[in-house]
Short mmCIF file of C-alpha atoms in Angstrom, two decimals:
data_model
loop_
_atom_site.label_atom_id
_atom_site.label_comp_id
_atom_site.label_asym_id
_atom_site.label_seq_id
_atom_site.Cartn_x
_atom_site.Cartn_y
_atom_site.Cartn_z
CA UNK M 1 31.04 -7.69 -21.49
CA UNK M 2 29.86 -9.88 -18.42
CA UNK M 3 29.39 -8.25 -15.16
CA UNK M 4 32.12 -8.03 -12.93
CA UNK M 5 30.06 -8.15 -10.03
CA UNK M 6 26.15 -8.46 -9.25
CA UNK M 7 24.37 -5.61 -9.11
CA UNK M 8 23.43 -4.05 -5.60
CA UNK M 9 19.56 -4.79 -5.88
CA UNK M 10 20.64 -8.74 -6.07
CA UNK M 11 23.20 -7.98 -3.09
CA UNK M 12 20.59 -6.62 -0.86
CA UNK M 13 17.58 -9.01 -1.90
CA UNK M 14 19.91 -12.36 -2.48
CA UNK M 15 19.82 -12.38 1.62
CA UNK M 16 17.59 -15.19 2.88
CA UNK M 17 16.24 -12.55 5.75
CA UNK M 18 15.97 -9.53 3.48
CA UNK M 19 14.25 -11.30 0.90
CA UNK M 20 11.81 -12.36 3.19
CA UNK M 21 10.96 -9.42 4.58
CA UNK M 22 10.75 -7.86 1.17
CA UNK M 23 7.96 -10.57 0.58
CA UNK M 24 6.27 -9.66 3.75
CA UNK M 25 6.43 -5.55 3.01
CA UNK M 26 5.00 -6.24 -0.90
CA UNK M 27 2.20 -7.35 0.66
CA UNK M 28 1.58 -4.75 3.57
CA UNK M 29 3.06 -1.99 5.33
CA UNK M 30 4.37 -3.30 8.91
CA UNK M 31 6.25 -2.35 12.14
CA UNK M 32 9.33 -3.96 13.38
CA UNK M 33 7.36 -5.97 15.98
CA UNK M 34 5.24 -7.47 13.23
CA UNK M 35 7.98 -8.68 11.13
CA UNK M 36 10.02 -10.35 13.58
CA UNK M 37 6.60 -12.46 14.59
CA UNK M 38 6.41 -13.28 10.62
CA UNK M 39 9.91 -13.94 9.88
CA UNK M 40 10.58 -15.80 13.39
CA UNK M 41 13.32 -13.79 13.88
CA UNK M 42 14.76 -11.45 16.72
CA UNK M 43 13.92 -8.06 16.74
CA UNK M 44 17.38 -6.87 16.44
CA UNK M 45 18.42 -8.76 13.60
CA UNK M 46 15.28 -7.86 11.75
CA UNK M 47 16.23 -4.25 12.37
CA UNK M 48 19.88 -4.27 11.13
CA UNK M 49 18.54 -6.05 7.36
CA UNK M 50 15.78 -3.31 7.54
CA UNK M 51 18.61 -0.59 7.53
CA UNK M 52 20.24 -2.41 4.65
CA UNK M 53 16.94 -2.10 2.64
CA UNK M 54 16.61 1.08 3.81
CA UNK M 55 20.16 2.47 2.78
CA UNK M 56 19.67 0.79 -0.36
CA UNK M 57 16.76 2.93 -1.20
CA UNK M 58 14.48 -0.28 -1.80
CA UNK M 59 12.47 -0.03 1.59
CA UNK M 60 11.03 3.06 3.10
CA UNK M 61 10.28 3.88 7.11
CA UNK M 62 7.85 6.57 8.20
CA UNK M 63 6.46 7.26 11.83
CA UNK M 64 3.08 5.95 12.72
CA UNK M 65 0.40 8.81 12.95
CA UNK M 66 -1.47 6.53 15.55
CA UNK M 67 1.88 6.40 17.93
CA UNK M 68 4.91 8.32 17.12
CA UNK M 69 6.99 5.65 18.48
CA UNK M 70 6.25 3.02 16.10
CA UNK M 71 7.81 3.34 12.38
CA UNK M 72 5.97 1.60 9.71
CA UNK M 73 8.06 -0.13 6.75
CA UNK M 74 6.65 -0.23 3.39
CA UNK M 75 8.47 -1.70 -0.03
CA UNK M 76 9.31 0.82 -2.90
CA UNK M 77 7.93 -1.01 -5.43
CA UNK M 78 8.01 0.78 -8.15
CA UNK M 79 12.27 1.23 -7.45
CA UNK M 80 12.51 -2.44 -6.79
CA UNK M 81 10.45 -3.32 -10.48
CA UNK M 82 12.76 -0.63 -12.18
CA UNK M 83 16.23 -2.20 -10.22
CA UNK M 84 15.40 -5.87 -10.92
CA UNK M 85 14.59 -4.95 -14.50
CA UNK M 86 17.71 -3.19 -15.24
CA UNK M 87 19.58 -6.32 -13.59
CA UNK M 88 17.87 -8.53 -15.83
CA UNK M 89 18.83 -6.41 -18.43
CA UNK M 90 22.28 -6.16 -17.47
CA UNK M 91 22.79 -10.20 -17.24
CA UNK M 92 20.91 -10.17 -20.78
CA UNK M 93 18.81 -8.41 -22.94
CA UNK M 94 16.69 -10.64 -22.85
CA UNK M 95 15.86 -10.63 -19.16
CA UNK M 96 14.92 -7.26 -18.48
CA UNK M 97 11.23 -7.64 -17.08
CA UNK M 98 8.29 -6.48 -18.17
CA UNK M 99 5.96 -4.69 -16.16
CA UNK M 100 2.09 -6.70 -16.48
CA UNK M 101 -0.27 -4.35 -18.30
CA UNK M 102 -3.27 -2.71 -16.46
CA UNK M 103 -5.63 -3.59 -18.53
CA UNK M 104 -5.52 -7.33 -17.78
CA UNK M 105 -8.69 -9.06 -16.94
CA UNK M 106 -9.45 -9.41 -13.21
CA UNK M 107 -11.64 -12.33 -12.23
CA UNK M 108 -14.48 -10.16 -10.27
CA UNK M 109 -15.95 -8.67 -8.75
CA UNK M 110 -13.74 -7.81 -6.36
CA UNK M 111 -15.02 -6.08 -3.44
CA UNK M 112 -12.65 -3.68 -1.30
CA UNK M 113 -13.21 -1.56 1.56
CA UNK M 114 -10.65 1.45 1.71
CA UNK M 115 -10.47 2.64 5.32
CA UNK M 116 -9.24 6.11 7.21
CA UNK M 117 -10.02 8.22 10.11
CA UNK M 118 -12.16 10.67 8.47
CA UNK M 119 -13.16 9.44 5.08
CA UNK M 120 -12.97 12.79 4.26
CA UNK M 121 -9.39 12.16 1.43
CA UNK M 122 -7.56 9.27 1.22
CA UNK M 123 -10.14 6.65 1.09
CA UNK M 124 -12.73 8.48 -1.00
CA UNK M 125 -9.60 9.22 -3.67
CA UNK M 126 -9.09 5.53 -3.07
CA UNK M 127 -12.45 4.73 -3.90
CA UNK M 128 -12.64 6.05 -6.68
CA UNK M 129 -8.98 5.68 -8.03
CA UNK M 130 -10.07 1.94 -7.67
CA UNK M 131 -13.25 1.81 -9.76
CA UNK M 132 -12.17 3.62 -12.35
CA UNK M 133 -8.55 1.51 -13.17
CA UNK M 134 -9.89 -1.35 -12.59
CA UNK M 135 -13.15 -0.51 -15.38
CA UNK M 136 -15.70 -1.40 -12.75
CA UNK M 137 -13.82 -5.29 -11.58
CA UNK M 138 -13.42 -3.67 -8.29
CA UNK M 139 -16.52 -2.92 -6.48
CA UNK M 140 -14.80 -0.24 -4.17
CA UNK M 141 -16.14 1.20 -1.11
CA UNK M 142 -14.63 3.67 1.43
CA UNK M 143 -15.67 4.53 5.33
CA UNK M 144 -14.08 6.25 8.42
CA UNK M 145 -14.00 5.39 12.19
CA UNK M 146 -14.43 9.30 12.63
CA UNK M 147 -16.35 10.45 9.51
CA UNK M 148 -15.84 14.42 8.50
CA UNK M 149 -17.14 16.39 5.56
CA UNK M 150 -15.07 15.36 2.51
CA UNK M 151 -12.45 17.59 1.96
CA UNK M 152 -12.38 20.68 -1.24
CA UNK M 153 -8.88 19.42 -2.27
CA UNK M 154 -9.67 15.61 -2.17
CA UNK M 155 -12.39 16.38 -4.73
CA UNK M 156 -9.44 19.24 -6.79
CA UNK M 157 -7.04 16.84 -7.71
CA UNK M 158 -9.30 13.80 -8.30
CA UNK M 159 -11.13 16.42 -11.19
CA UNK M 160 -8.15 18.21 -12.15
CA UNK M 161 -5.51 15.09 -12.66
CA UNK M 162 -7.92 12.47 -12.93
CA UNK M 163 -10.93 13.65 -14.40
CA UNK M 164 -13.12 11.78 -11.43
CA UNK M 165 -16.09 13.50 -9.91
CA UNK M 166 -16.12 13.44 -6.40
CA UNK M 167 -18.48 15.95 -5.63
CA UNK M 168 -21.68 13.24 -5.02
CA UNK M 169 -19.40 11.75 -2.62
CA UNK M 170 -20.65 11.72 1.35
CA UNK M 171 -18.57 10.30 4.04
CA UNK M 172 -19.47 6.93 5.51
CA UNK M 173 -18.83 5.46 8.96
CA UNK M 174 -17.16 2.04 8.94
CA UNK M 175 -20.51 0.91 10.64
CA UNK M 176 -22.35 1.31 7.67
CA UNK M 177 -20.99 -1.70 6.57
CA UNK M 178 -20.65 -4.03 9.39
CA UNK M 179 -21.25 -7.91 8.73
CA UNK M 180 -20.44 -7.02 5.17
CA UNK M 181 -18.18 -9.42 3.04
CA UNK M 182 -15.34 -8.00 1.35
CA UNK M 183 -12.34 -9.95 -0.42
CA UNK M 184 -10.35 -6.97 0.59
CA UNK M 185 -9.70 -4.31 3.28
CA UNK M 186 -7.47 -1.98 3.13
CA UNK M 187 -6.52 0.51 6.09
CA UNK M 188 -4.70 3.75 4.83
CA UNK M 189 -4.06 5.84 8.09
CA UNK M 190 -2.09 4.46 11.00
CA UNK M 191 -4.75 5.55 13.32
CA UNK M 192 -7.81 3.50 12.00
CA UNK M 193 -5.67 0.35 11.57
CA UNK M 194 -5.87 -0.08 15.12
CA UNK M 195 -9.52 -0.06 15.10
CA UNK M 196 -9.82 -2.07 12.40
CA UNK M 197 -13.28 -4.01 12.64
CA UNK M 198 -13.42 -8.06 12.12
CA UNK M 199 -14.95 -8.23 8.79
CA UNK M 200 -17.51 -10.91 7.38
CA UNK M 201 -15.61 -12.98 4.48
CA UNK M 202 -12.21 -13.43 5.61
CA UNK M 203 -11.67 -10.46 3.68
CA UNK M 204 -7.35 -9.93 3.26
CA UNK M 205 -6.13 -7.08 5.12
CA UNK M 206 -3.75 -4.33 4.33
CA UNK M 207 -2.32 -1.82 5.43
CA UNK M 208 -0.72 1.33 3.29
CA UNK M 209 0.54 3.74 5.76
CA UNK M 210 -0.01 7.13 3.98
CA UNK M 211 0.45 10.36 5.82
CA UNK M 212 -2.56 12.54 5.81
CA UNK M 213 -2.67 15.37 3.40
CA UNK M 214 -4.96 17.77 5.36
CA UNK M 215 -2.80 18.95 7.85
CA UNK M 216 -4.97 21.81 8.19
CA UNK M 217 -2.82 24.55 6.38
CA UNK M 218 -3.13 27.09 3.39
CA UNK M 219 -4.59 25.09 -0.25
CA UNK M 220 -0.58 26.55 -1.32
CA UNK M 221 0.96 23.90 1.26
CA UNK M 222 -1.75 21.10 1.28
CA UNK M 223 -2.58 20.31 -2.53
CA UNK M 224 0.64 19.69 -3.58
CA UNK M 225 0.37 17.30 -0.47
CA UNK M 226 -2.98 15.96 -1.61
CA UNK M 227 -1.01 15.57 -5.42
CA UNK M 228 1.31 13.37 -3.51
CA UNK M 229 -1.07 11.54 -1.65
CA UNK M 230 -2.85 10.32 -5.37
CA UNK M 231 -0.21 9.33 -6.85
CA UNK M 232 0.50 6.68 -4.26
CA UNK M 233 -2.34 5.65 -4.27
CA UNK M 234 -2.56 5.21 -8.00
CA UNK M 235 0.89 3.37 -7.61
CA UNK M 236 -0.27 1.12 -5.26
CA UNK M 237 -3.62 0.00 -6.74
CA UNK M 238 -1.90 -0.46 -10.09
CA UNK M 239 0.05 -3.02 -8.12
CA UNK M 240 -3.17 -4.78 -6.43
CA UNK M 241 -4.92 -4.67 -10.12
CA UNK M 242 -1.25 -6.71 -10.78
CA UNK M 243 -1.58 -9.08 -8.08
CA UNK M 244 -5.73 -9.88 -8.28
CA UNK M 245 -4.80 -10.17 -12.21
CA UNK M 246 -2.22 -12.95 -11.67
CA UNK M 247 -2.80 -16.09 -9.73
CA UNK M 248 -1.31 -16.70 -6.53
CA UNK M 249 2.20 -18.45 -6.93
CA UNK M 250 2.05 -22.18 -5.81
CA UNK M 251 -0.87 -21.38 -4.42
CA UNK M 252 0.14 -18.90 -1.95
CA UNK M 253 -2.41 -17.50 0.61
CA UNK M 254 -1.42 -13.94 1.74
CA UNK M 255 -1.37 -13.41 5.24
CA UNK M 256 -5.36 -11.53 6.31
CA UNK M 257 -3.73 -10.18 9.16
CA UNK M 258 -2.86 -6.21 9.44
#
């Protein structure tokens, strides 16, 4: 039986406005103030379609750890693969997508920085998360603007979910590799975007605005937190093995600016 009406993923994303800021959050994390300079539109209209993605569950918001004023937008993307698969689907059998497979050849090495405060959790899981599903095409590398000792659950769930030994690991300051090249760098705390060093390279930067898991309480509260924290981060660098898998589309340049 054909549809009687499109379904709401195609409502929300058919928009002109929301489908270009979906474009702009696939690639980065960003405040309101960022995407109306990208989009070239004002900042009120920007924030109305932003609620529409929101309510529709395709776009999430979350306040910055750096300043609790700012709210930092980032795109669901495994919800928006699964919603514009099933619409395929629904139009035809034959259209429902296909997710890209993992294990497709990446033309490397690709070198990425991962970046947070302390390199104590995120970036080190990052780090690692990145060499191993990517079998080595990523040369990954991790630092902090305020190194601390790496933290007991950071190395827990890495061993326990993803059988990665983290032990070896020392935290790095971000000056450890200045005047480096890097194709990529990618800032994972709110608070370290903003002192983002100029890289060497041109490298493309990125930001993933992930809460920080040590928020200083009992392992009972805090490793189901750290859990959390690597499975987003194994979500999103599934999607960057995607994207540096696949060439750009009419040869697109991303934006390199965070």
């Amino acid at each position: 039986m054909t549809p009687s009406a499109p379904p709401a993923v195609l409502q929300l994303a058919g928009h002109p406005l929301r489908w270009r800021l979906l474009g702009e959050l696939a690639r980065s994390d960003r405040m309101v103030h960022e995407l109306t300079g990208l989009v070239g539109e004002p900042q009120n209209l920007v924030s109305y379609h932003l609620a529409k993605l929101k309510a529709g569950r395709l776009v999430s918001a979350r306040r910055s750890s750096a300043d609790g004023r700012d709210t930092y937008y980032g795109l669901d993307l495994e919800r928006v693969g699964r919603e514009l698969s099933a619409a395929g689907g629904a139009l035809h059998p034959g259209l429902k997508l296909i997710p890209p497979a993992r294990g497709e050849a990446i033309a490397g090495p690709v070198r990425v920085l991962f970046l947070c405060t302390g390199n104590s959790a995120r970036s080190q899981m990052a780090e690692a998360l990145a060499r191993s599903m990517s079998g080595g095409a990523i040369e990954a590398f991790s630092a902090g603007s305020h190194p601390k000792a790496l933290h007991p659950n950071a190395v827990r769930v890495m061993a326990e979910t993803y059988g990665l030994d983290l032990s070896a690991q020392t935290p790095k300051s971000v000056e450890v590799y200045a005047g480096e090249d890097f194709d990529w760098v990618i800032s994972l705390c709110d608070r370290v975007r903003e002192a983002c060093p100029v890289h060497h390279g041109e490298p493309q930067l990125v930001h993933w605005s992930l809460p920080n898991p040590a928020t200083g309480e009992d392992d009972a509260v805090t490793y189901p937190l750290f859990q959390a924290t690597a499975a987003e981060l194994e979500t999103r660098i599934g999607y960057l093995l995607a994207r540096l898998a696949a060439p750009d589309p009419e040869g697109e340049s991303y934006d390199r600016t965070a």
